[in-house]
mmCIF file of N, CA and C in Angstrom:
data_model
loop_
_atom_site.group_PDB
_atom_site.id
_atom_site.type_symbol
_atom_site.label_atom_id
_atom_site.label_comp_id
_atom_site.label_asym_id
_atom_site.label_seq_id
_atom_site.Cartn_x
_atom_site.Cartn_y
_atom_site.Cartn_z
ATOM 1 N N TYR A 1 -25.299 -100.438 77.473
ATOM 2 C CA TYR A 1 -25.320 -101.258 77.592
ATOM 3 C C TYR A 1 -25.656 -101.263 78.636
ATOM 4 N N LEU A 2 -25.919 -100.343 79.141
ATOM 5 C CA LEU A 2 -26.683 -99.501 80.273
ATOM 6 C C LEU A 2 -27.512 -99.921 80.724
ATOM 7 N N ARG A 3 -28.700 -99.555 82.470
ATOM 8 C CA ARG A 3 -30.361 -99.530 82.765
ATOM 9 C C ARG A 3 -29.602 -99.376 84.385
ATOM 10 N N TYR A 4 -30.364 -97.876 84.013
ATOM 11 C CA TYR A 4 -30.182 -98.093 85.469
ATOM 12 C C TYR A 4 -32.637 -98.222 86.462
ATOM 13 N N THR A 5 -31.897 -97.878 87.674
ATOM 14 C CA THR A 5 -33.854 -97.779 88.250
ATOM 15 C C THR A 5 -34.030 -96.281 88.572
ATOM 16 N N LEU A 6 -35.701 -96.148 88.737
ATOM 17 C CA LEU A 6 -35.234 -94.313 89.239
ATOM 18 C C LEU A 6 -34.816 -94.671 90.427
ATOM 19 N N PRO A 7 -34.751 -93.293 91.229
ATOM 20 C CA PRO A 7 -34.648 -92.498 92.558
ATOM 21 C C PRO A 7 -35.576 -93.311 93.373
ATOM 22 N N ASP A 8 -34.866 -93.650 95.129
ATOM 23 C CA ASP A 8 -35.534 -93.955 95.550
ATOM 24 C C ASP A 8 -36.580 -92.786 96.450
ATOM 25 N N GLU A 9 -36.913 -93.352 96.898
ATOM 26 C CA GLU A 9 -37.551 -92.416 98.493
ATOM 27 C C GLU A 9 -35.928 -91.164 99.276
ATOM 28 N N SER A 10 -34.721 -92.077 98.899
ATOM 29 C CA SER A 10 -34.231 -92.284 100.325
ATOM 30 C C SER A 10 -33.058 -90.871 98.594
ATOM 31 N N GLY A 11 -33.334 -90.689 96.985
ATOM 32 C CA GLY A 11 -32.763 -90.018 96.372
ATOM 33 C C GLY A 11 -32.205 -90.405 95.432
ATOM 34 N N TYR A 12 -32.009 -92.499 95.705
ATOM 35 C CA TYR A 12 -30.955 -93.220 95.298
ATOM 36 C C TYR A 12 -31.233 -93.886 93.910
ATOM 37 N N CYS A 13 -30.011 -93.746 93.124
ATOM 38 C CA CYS A 13 -30.137 -94.259 91.807
ATOM 39 C C CYS A 13 -29.284 -94.964 90.842
ATOM 40 N N GLU A 14 -29.738 -96.293 90.613
ATOM 41 C CA GLU A 14 -28.704 -98.202 90.213
ATOM 42 C C GLU A 14 -28.011 -97.093 89.024
ATOM 43 N N ILE A 15 -27.045 -98.170 89.209
ATOM 44 C CA ILE A 15 -26.961 -98.060 87.638
ATOM 45 C C ILE A 15 -26.619 -99.157 87.277
ATOM 46 N N PHE A 16 -26.708 -100.047 86.028
ATOM 47 C CA PHE A 16 -26.142 -102.056 86.556
ATOM 48 C C PHE A 16 -26.222 -102.243 84.794
ATOM 49 N N ALA A 17 -24.908 -102.754 84.631
ATOM 50 C CA ALA A 17 -24.389 -103.073 83.791
ATOM 51 C C ALA A 17 -24.910 -104.338 83.037
ATOM 52 N N ASP A 18 -25.276 -104.785 82.062
ATOM 53 C CA ASP A 18 -26.512 -105.361 81.178
ATOM 54 C C ASP A 18 -26.391 -106.055 79.679
ATOM 55 N N ILE A 19 -24.089 -106.211 80.402
ATOM 56 C CA ILE A 19 -24.074 -107.709 79.105
ATOM 57 C C ILE A 19 -22.768 -107.186 80.215
ATOM 58 N N ASP A 20 -21.725 -108.379 79.705
ATOM 59 C CA ASP A 20 -20.483 -108.943 80.779
ATOM 60 C C ASP A 20 -19.803 -108.002 79.450
ATOM 61 N N GLY A 21 -18.714 -107.780 80.004
ATOM 62 C CA GLY A 21 -17.724 -107.130 79.316
ATOM 63 C C GLY A 21 -16.358 -106.354 80.107
ATOM 64 N N VAL A 22 -16.065 -105.092 80.047
ATOM 65 C CA VAL A 22 -15.710 -103.786 80.857
ATOM 66 C C VAL A 22 -15.581 -102.791 80.957
ATOM 67 N N PHE A 23 -15.839 -102.542 82.075
ATOM 68 C CA PHE A 23 -16.850 -101.376 82.583
ATOM 69 C C PHE A 23 -15.569 -99.718 82.056
ATOM 70 N N ALA A 24 -15.899 -98.827 81.532
ATOM 71 C CA ALA A 24 -15.326 -98.214 81.397
ATOM 72 C C ALA A 24 -16.200 -96.543 81.725
ATOM 73 N N PHE A 25 -15.075 -95.263 81.747
ATOM 74 C CA PHE A 25 -15.624 -94.013 82.381
ATOM 75 C C PHE A 25 -13.461 -93.127 82.222
ATOM 76 N N ASP A 26 -14.062 -91.981 82.063
ATOM 77 C CA ASP A 26 -13.091 -91.106 82.592
ATOM 78 C C ASP A 26 -13.005 -90.267 83.388
ATOM 79 N N PRO A 27 -12.041 -90.948 83.907
ATOM 80 C CA PRO A 27 -12.387 -90.743 86.190
ATOM 81 C C PRO A 27 -11.615 -88.548 86.403
ATOM 82 N N ASP A 28 -11.311 -87.872 84.929
ATOM 83 C CA ASP A 28 -11.011 -86.807 85.119
ATOM 84 C C ASP A 28 -12.474 -85.942 84.947
ATOM 85 N N ARG A 29 -13.794 -87.013 83.999
ATOM 86 C CA ARG A 29 -14.910 -86.094 83.304
ATOM 87 C C ARG A 29 -16.051 -86.243 84.969
ATOM 88 N N LEU A 30 -15.867 -87.306 85.229
ATOM 89 C CA LEU A 30 -16.407 -87.782 86.594
ATOM 90 C C LEU A 30 -16.255 -87.273 87.811
ATOM 91 N N LYS A 31 -14.490 -86.427 87.853
ATOM 92 C CA LYS A 31 -14.614 -85.727 89.277
ATOM 93 C C LYS A 31 -15.253 -83.405 89.183
ATOM 94 N N ARG A 32 -15.687 -84.187 87.481
ATOM 95 C CA ARG A 32 -15.517 -82.582 87.249
ATOM 96 C C ARG A 32 -16.970 -82.590 87.788
ATOM 97 N N LEU A 33 -17.505 -83.437 86.782
ATOM 98 C CA LEU A 33 -19.635 -83.666 87.364
ATOM 99 C C LEU A 33 -19.202 -83.750 88.887
ATOM 100 N N ASN A 34 -18.655 -84.505 89.873
ATOM 101 C CA ASN A 34 -19.694 -84.546 91.473
ATOM 102 C C ASN A 34 -18.937 -83.527 91.766
ATOM 103 N N ALA A 35 -17.906 -82.348 91.442
ATOM 104 C CA ALA A 35 -16.667 -81.105 91.342
ATOM 105 C C ALA A 35 -17.561 -80.447 91.166
ATOM 106 N N HIS A 36 -19.321 -80.308 90.265
ATOM 107 C CA HIS A 36 -20.145 -79.207 89.213
ATOM 108 C C HIS A 36 -20.573 -78.413 91.426
ATOM 109 N N CYS A 37 -21.948 -79.571 92.095
ATOM 110 C CA CYS A 37 -22.565 -78.289 92.418
ATOM 111 C C CYS A 37 -22.623 -79.813 93.306
ATOM 112 N N GLU A 38 -23.208 -79.437 95.244
ATOM 113 C CA GLU A 38 -24.330 -80.842 95.840
ATOM 114 C C GLU A 38 -25.083 -80.788 95.496
ATOM 115 N N ASP A 39 -25.507 -81.182 94.889
ATOM 116 C CA ASP A 39 -26.938 -81.372 94.816
ATOM 117 C C ASP A 39 -27.496 -82.741 94.581
ATOM 118 N N PHE A 40 -25.912 -83.064 93.389
ATOM 119 C CA PHE A 40 -25.400 -84.997 93.902
ATOM 120 C C PHE A 40 -24.232 -85.226 94.043
ATOM 121 N N SER A 41 -23.842 -86.206 93.517
ATOM 122 C CA SER A 41 -23.365 -86.933 93.320
ATOM 123 C C SER A 41 -23.077 -88.233 92.721
ATOM 124 N N VAL A 42 -22.030 -89.006 92.285
ATOM 125 C CA VAL A 42 -21.882 -89.740 91.236
ATOM 126 C C VAL A 42 -20.712 -90.950 92.262
ATOM 127 N N ILE A 43 -20.802 -92.110 92.567
ATOM 128 C CA ILE A 43 -19.687 -92.560 92.626
ATOM 129 C C ILE A 43 -20.262 -93.845 92.073
ATOM 130 N N THR A 44 -18.652 -95.139 91.504
ATOM 131 C CA THR A 44 -18.392 -95.773 90.494
ATOM 132 C C THR A 44 -17.662 -97.077 90.953
ATOM 133 N N VAL A 45 -17.951 -98.148 90.847
ATOM 134 C CA VAL A 45 -16.377 -98.823 90.602
ATOM 135 C C VAL A 45 -15.361 -98.174 89.838
ATOM 136 N N GLN A 46 -14.470 -98.752 90.030
ATOM 137 C CA GLN A 46 -13.096 -98.137 89.089
ATOM 138 C C GLN A 46 -12.730 -98.708 87.556
ATOM 139 N N PRO A 47 -12.795 -97.720 87.314
ATOM 140 C CA PRO A 47 -12.561 -97.701 85.548
ATOM 141 C C PRO A 47 -11.350 -99.320 84.948
ATOM 142 N N CYS A 48 -11.801 -99.249 83.996
ATOM 143 C CA CYS A 48 -11.257 -100.419 83.198
ATOM 144 C C CYS A 48 -11.782 -101.679 84.188
ATOM 145 N N LEU A 49 -12.785 -101.996 84.773
ATOM 146 C CA LEU A 49 -13.029 -103.090 85.040
ATOM 147 C C LEU A 49 -13.910 -104.066 84.754
ATOM 148 N N PRO A 50 -13.725 -105.787 85.028
ATOM 149 C CA PRO A 50 -14.357 -106.123 84.212
ATOM 150 C C PRO A 50 -16.119 -106.288 85.743
ATOM 151 N N VAL A 51 -16.783 -107.217 84.130
ATOM 152 C CA VAL A 51 -18.578 -106.917 85.303
ATOM 153 C C VAL A 51 -19.013 -107.794 83.912
ATOM 154 N N TYR A 52 -19.529 -108.714 85.241
ATOM 155 C CA TYR A 52 -20.820 -109.023 85.006
ATOM 156 C C TYR A 52 -22.473 -108.367 84.445
ATOM 157 N N LYS A 53 -23.328 -109.083 83.953
ATOM 158 C CA LYS A 53 -25.238 -108.498 83.697
ATOM 159 C C LYS A 53 -25.463 -108.705 85.467
ATOM 160 N N GLY A 54 -26.122 -107.470 85.048
ATOM 161 C CA GLY A 54 -26.574 -106.815 86.815
ATOM 162 C C GLY A 54 -26.056 -106.958 87.423
ATOM 163 N N GLN A 55 -24.810 -106.745 86.903
ATOM 164 C CA GLN A 55 -23.724 -105.974 88.529
ATOM 165 C C GLN A 55 -23.781 -104.718 88.753
ATOM 166 N N LEU A 56 -23.619 -103.685 89.916
ATOM 167 C CA LEU A 56 -24.074 -102.706 89.904
ATOM 168 C C LEU A 56 -22.956 -102.213 89.905
ATOM 169 N N VAL A 57 -22.780 -100.872 89.038
ATOM 170 C CA VAL A 57 -21.192 -100.343 88.454
ATOM 171 C C VAL A 57 -21.365 -98.475 89.409
ATOM 172 N N ALA A 58 -23.044 -97.888 89.357
ATOM 173 C CA ALA A 58 -22.359 -96.300 89.768
ATOM 174 C C ALA A 58 -24.094 -96.650 90.392
ATOM 175 N N ASN A 59 -23.969 -95.539 91.063
ATOM 176 C CA ASN A 59 -24.209 -95.286 92.524
ATOM 177 C C ASN A 59 -24.739 -92.854 91.775
ATOM 178 N N LEU A 60 -26.102 -92.798 91.822
ATOM 179 C CA LEU A 60 -25.959 -91.459 91.499
ATOM 180 C C LEU A 60 -27.086 -91.394 93.040
ATOM 181 N N ARG A 61 -26.687 -90.285 93.581
ATOM 182 C CA ARG A 61 -27.437 -89.425 94.678
ATOM 183 C C ARG A 61 -27.725 -88.222 94.807
ATOM 184 N N LEU A 62 -29.066 -88.578 94.982
ATOM 185 C CA LEU A 62 -30.013 -86.794 94.789
ATOM 186 C C LEU A 62 -29.843 -86.107 96.056
ATOM 187 N N PHE A 63 -29.465 -85.419 96.683
ATOM 188 C CA PHE A 63 -30.012 -84.615 98.156
ATOM 189 C C PHE A 63 -30.312 -83.368 97.564
ATOM 190 N N SER A 64 -31.398 -83.066 97.222
ATOM 191 C CA SER A 64 -32.103 -83.426 97.161
ATOM 192 C C SER A 64 -33.309 -82.987 96.356
ATOM 193 N N PRO A 65 -34.923 -83.304 96.505
ATOM 194 C CA PRO A 65 -36.359 -83.237 95.453
ATOM 195 C C PRO A 65 -35.989 -83.387 94.047
ATOM 196 N N ALA A 66 -35.367 -82.256 93.575
ATOM 197 C CA ALA A 66 -35.352 -81.739 92.770
ATOM 198 C C ALA A 66 -34.149 -81.401 92.412
ATOM 199 N N VAL A 67 -33.430 -81.446 90.726
ATOM 200 C CA VAL A 67 -32.310 -80.638 90.100
ATOM 201 C C VAL A 67 -32.617 -79.212 89.795
ATOM 202 N N ASP A 68 -32.424 -78.132 89.815
ATOM 203 C CA ASP A 68 -32.470 -76.790 89.120
ATOM 204 C C ASP A 68 -31.844 -77.322 87.451
ATOM 205 N N ALA A 69 -33.498 -77.333 87.199
ATOM 206 C CA ALA A 69 -32.331 -77.842 85.058
ATOM 207 C C ALA A 69 -31.218 -76.780 84.965
ATOM 208 N N ASP A 70 -30.568 -75.454 85.290
ATOM 209 C CA ASP A 70 -29.719 -74.713 84.711
ATOM 210 C C ASP A 70 -28.502 -75.619 85.401
ATOM 211 N N VAL A 71 -28.648 -76.094 87.172
ATOM 212 C CA VAL A 71 -28.050 -77.090 87.571
ATOM 213 C C VAL A 71 -27.367 -77.991 86.155
ATOM 214 N N LEU A 72 -28.401 -78.929 86.446
ATOM 215 C CA LEU A 72 -28.098 -80.181 85.475
ATOM 216 C C LEU A 72 -27.457 -79.330 84.146
ATOM 217 N N ASN A 73 -28.477 -78.430 83.576
ATOM 218 C CA ASN A 73 -27.652 -78.472 81.984
ATOM 219 C C ASN A 73 -25.537 -77.636 81.995
ATOM 220 N N GLN A 74 -25.839 -77.434 83.666
ATOM 221 C CA GLN A 74 -24.276 -76.562 84.144
ATOM 222 C C GLN A 74 -23.109 -78.871 83.260
ATOM 223 N N ALA A 75 -24.157 -78.652 84.538
ATOM 224 C CA ALA A 75 -23.236 -79.369 84.885
ATOM 225 C C ALA A 75 -23.245 -80.215 83.632
ATOM 226 N N VAL A 76 -23.931 -80.989 82.404
ATOM 227 C CA VAL A 76 -23.818 -81.468 81.187
ATOM 228 C C VAL A 76 -22.450 -81.191 81.027
ATOM 229 N N THR A 77 -22.233 -79.635 80.596
ATOM 230 C CA THR A 77 -21.952 -78.591 80.261
ATOM 231 C C THR A 77 -20.724 -79.154 80.220
ATOM 232 N N LYS A 78 -20.309 -78.931 81.527
ATOM 233 C CA LYS A 78 -18.630 -78.916 81.971
ATOM 234 C C LYS A 78 -18.112 -80.189 81.826
ATOM 235 N N ILE A 79 -18.894 -82.034 81.660
ATOM 236 C CA ILE A 79 -18.573 -83.007 81.217
ATOM 237 C C ILE A 79 -19.074 -83.040 79.994
ATOM 238 N N SER A 80 -19.377 -82.005 79.174
ATOM 239 C CA SER A 80 -18.869 -82.775 78.017
ATOM 240 C C SER A 80 -18.007 -83.404 76.543
ATOM 241 N N GLY A 81 -17.979 -84.388 75.981
ATOM 242 C CA GLY A 81 -16.564 -84.821 75.902
ATOM 243 C C GLY A 81 -17.392 -85.472 74.855
ATOM 244 N N THR A 82 -16.730 -86.489 74.650
ATOM 245 C CA THR A 82 -16.695 -88.104 73.142
ATOM 246 C C THR A 82 -17.642 -88.625 73.256
ATOM 247 N N GLY A 83 -18.919 -88.371 73.334
ATOM 248 C CA GLY A 83 -19.436 -90.401 74.332
ATOM 249 C C GLY A 83 -19.314 -90.039 75.547
ATOM 250 N N ALA A 84 -20.169 -90.903 75.774
ATOM 251 C CA ALA A 84 -20.990 -90.730 77.447
ATOM 252 C C ALA A 84 -20.297 -91.097 78.829
ATOM 253 N N LEU A 85 -20.377 -90.677 79.154
ATOM 254 C CA LEU A 85 -19.597 -90.261 80.605
ATOM 255 C C LEU A 85 -18.553 -91.798 80.923
ATOM 256 N N PHE A 86 -20.738 -92.599 81.196
ATOM 257 C CA PHE A 86 -20.032 -93.802 81.467
ATOM 258 C C PHE A 86 -20.252 -95.214 80.607
ATOM 259 N N LYS A 87 -20.018 -96.353 80.452
ATOM 260 C CA LYS A 87 -19.996 -97.317 79.188
ATOM 261 C C LYS A 87 -18.988 -98.575 79.613
ATOM 262 N N VAL A 88 -20.218 -99.966 79.041
ATOM 263 C CA VAL A 88 -19.788 -101.269 79.698
ATOM 264 C C VAL A 88 -19.507 -101.855 77.994
ATOM 265 N N ALA A 89 -18.290 -101.860 77.727
ATOM 266 C CA ALA A 89 -17.873 -102.274 76.398
ATOM 267 C C ALA A 89 -18.211 -103.977 76.598
ATOM 268 N N PRO A 90 -18.574 -104.425 76.046
ATOM 269 C CA PRO A 90 -18.300 -106.012 75.733
ATOM 270 C C PRO A 90 -17.761 -106.780 74.902
ATOM 271 N N TYR A 91 -17.473 -107.934 75.257
ATOM 272 C CA TYR A 91 -16.095 -108.775 75.350
ATOM 273 C C TYR A 91 -16.685 -108.716 73.993
ATOM 274 N N ALA A 92 -15.565 -109.258 73.166
ATOM 275 C CA ALA A 92 -15.690 -109.926 71.509
ATOM 276 C C ALA A 92 -15.221 -111.801 72.179
ATOM 277 N N PHE A 93 -15.150 -112.119 70.899
ATOM 278 C CA PHE A 93 -14.563 -114.120 71.391
ATOM 279 C C PHE A 93 -13.495 -113.377 69.896
ATOM 280 N N CYS A 94 -12.574 -113.857 69.499
ATOM 281 C CA CYS A 94 -11.936 -113.487 68.828
ATOM 282 C C CYS A 94 -10.956 -115.088 68.382
ATOM 283 N N LYS A 95 -10.428 -115.439 68.272
ATOM 284 C CA LYS A 95 -9.722 -116.691 67.202
ATOM 285 C C LYS A 95 -8.074 -116.707 67.254
ATOM 286 N N ILE A 96 -6.623 -116.659 68.015
ATOM 287 C CA ILE A 96 -6.203 -116.294 68.278
ATOM 288 C C ILE A 96 -4.735 -118.086 67.438
ATOM 289 N N GLY A 97 -3.785 -116.977 67.295
ATOM 290 C CA GLY A 97 -2.936 -118.580 66.608
ATOM 291 C C GLY A 97 -1.420 -118.251 68.306
ATOM 292 N N TYR A 98 -0.813 -119.822 68.157
ATOM 293 C CA TYR A 98 0.373 -119.364 68.761
ATOM 294 C C TYR A 98 1.002 -119.742 68.236
ATOM 295 N N VAL A 99 2.261 -119.167 68.215
ATOM 296 C CA VAL A 99 3.553 -119.914 67.123
ATOM 297 C C VAL A 99 5.001 -120.067 67.797
ATOM 298 N N ARG A 100 5.359 -120.829 68.180
ATOM 299 C CA ARG A 100 5.955 -121.158 68.946
ATOM 300 C C ARG A 100 7.707 -121.998 68.314
ATOM 301 N N THR A 101 8.538 -121.368 68.257
ATOM 302 C CA THR A 101 10.116 -121.946 67.628
ATOM 303 C C THR A 101 11.030 -122.382 68.518
ATOM 304 N N VAL A 102 11.859 -123.554 68.418
ATOM 305 C CA VAL A 102 12.195 -124.098 68.731
ATOM 306 C C VAL A 102 13.812 -124.292 68.156
ATOM 307 N N ALA A 103 14.834 -123.531 69.865
ATOM 308 C CA ALA A 103 16.022 -123.339 68.801
ATOM 309 C C ALA A 103 16.645 -124.715 68.682
ATOM 310 N N ALA A 104 17.968 -124.560 67.213
ATOM 311 C CA ALA A 104 18.557 -125.718 66.918
ATOM 312 C C ALA A 104 19.080 -126.568 68.022
ATOM 313 N N GLY A 105 18.886 -127.594 68.251
ATOM 314 C CA GLY A 105 19.264 -128.859 69.212
ATOM 315 C C GLY A 105 19.371 -128.055 71.014
ATOM 316 N N THR A 106 17.336 -128.163 71.541
ATOM 317 C CA THR A 106 17.210 -127.976 71.922
ATOM 318 C C THR A 106 15.574 -128.176 72.035
ATOM 319 N N THR A 107 15.199 -128.849 72.920
ATOM 320 C CA THR A 107 13.462 -129.973 73.563
ATOM 321 C C THR A 107 12.690 -129.259 73.468
ATOM 322 N N PRO A 108 11.290 -128.968 72.715
ATOM 323 C CA PRO A 108 10.868 -128.389 72.965
ATOM 324 C C PRO A 108 9.927 -128.557 74.677
#
Protein backbone atom coordinates (compact mmCIF):
# COMPACT_ATOMS: atom_id res chain seq x y z
CA TYR A 1 0.00 0.00 0.00
CA LEU A 2 2.93 2.32 -0.70
CA ARG A 3 4.13 3.98 -3.88
CA TYR A 4 7.36 5.82 -4.56
CA THR A 5 8.88 8.28 -6.98
CA LEU A 6 12.16 7.76 -8.80
CA PRO A 7 15.08 9.77 -7.40
CA ASP A 8 15.30 13.29 -8.82
CA GLU A 9 18.52 15.12 -9.69
CA SER A 10 19.05 16.06 -6.04
CA GLY A 11 18.83 12.39 -4.97
CA TYR A 12 15.44 12.42 -3.23
CA CYS A 13 12.94 9.59 -3.59
CA GLU A 14 9.54 10.14 -1.97
CA ILE A 15 7.35 7.37 -0.56
CA PHE A 16 3.59 7.94 -0.34
CA ALA A 17 0.71 6.09 1.29
CA ASP A 18 -1.57 4.54 -1.33
CA ILE A 19 -4.54 4.10 1.04
CA ASP A 20 -5.91 5.53 4.27
CA GLY A 21 -4.59 3.63 7.28
CA VAL A 22 -1.90 3.51 9.93
CA PHE A 23 1.77 3.83 8.93
CA ALA A 24 3.84 1.16 10.68
CA PHE A 25 7.50 0.22 10.80
CA ASP A 26 10.11 -1.05 13.24
CA PRO A 27 12.21 1.95 14.39
CA ASP A 28 15.15 -0.31 15.28
CA ARG A 29 15.33 -1.69 11.74
CA LEU A 30 15.24 1.84 10.32
CA LYS A 31 18.04 2.95 12.68
CA ARG A 32 20.17 -0.01 11.56
CA LEU A 33 19.58 0.92 7.91
CA ASN A 34 20.51 4.58 8.43
CA ALA A 35 23.57 3.67 10.52
CA HIS A 36 24.89 1.21 7.92
CA CYS A 37 26.52 3.68 5.54
CA GLU A 38 26.60 7.34 4.58
CA ASP A 39 25.52 6.82 0.96
CA PHE A 40 21.81 7.11 1.73
CA SER A 41 19.41 7.93 4.54
CA VAL A 42 15.70 7.45 5.14
CA ILE A 43 13.45 9.77 7.12
CA THR A 44 9.83 9.00 7.98
CA VAL A 45 6.82 10.25 9.85
CA GLN A 46 6.36 8.75 13.31
CA PRO A 47 5.39 5.07 13.53
CA CYS A 48 1.74 4.18 14.23
CA LEU A 49 0.60 7.51 12.79
CA PRO A 50 -2.73 7.69 10.92
CA VAL A 51 -2.07 8.56 7.27
CA TYR A 52 -4.29 9.28 4.30
CA LYS A 53 -4.03 8.34 0.63
CA GLY A 54 -1.37 10.41 -1.12
CA GLN A 55 0.37 11.54 2.08
CA LEU A 56 4.17 11.65 2.08
CA VAL A 57 5.28 9.09 4.70
CA ALA A 58 9.00 8.67 4.00
CA ASN A 59 11.84 10.22 2.08
CA LEU A 60 14.93 8.40 0.82
CA ARG A 61 17.99 10.53 0.13
CA LEU A 62 20.86 9.28 -2.00
CA PHE A 63 24.05 11.24 -1.32
CA SER A 64 25.93 9.85 -4.31
CA PRO A 65 24.85 9.32 -7.91
CA ALA A 66 25.01 5.56 -7.46
CA VAL A 67 25.10 3.16 -4.53
CA ASP A 68 27.43 0.17 -4.75
CA ALA A 69 25.49 -3.11 -5.00
CA ASP A 70 27.56 -4.65 -2.18
CA VAL A 71 26.73 -1.75 0.15
CA LEU A 72 23.04 -2.05 -0.68
CA ASN A 73 23.04 -5.83 -0.20
CA GLN A 74 24.80 -5.49 3.16
CA ALA A 75 22.22 -2.89 4.24
CA VAL A 76 19.36 -5.18 3.24
CA THR A 77 20.95 -8.05 5.17
CA LYS A 78 21.42 -5.81 8.20
CA ILE A 79 17.76 -4.82 8.36
CA SER A 80 16.39 -8.23 7.45
CA GLY A 81 13.43 -9.19 9.54
CA THR A 82 9.93 -10.41 9.01
CA GLY A 83 8.00 -8.48 6.41
CA ALA A 84 8.57 -5.18 4.69
CA LEU A 85 10.35 -2.32 6.42
CA PHE A 86 7.41 0.05 5.84
CA LYS A 87 3.73 -0.71 5.55
CA VAL A 88 0.36 0.97 5.78
CA ALA A 89 -2.20 -1.08 7.67
CA PRO A 90 -5.56 -0.22 6.07
CA TYR A 91 -8.48 0.80 8.22
CA ALA A 92 -11.01 -1.99 8.69
CA PHE A 93 -14.66 -1.19 9.23
CA CYS A 94 -16.11 -3.34 11.97
CA LYS A 95 -19.48 -3.65 13.63
CA ILE A 96 -19.32 -2.88 17.31
CA GLY A 97 -21.73 -3.35 20.17
CA TYR A 98 -22.42 -1.19 23.18
CA VAL A 99 -23.58 -2.71 26.45
CA ARG A 100 -24.68 -0.49 29.30
CA THR A 101 -25.61 -1.76 32.71
CA VAL A 102 -27.52 0.25 35.25
CA ALA A 103 -27.32 -0.50 38.94
CA ALA A 104 -30.61 -1.06 40.75
CA GLY A 105 -32.08 2.14 42.08
CA THR A 106 -30.21 4.49 39.71
CA THR A 107 -31.47 6.26 36.62
CA PRO A 108 -29.64 6.02 33.32
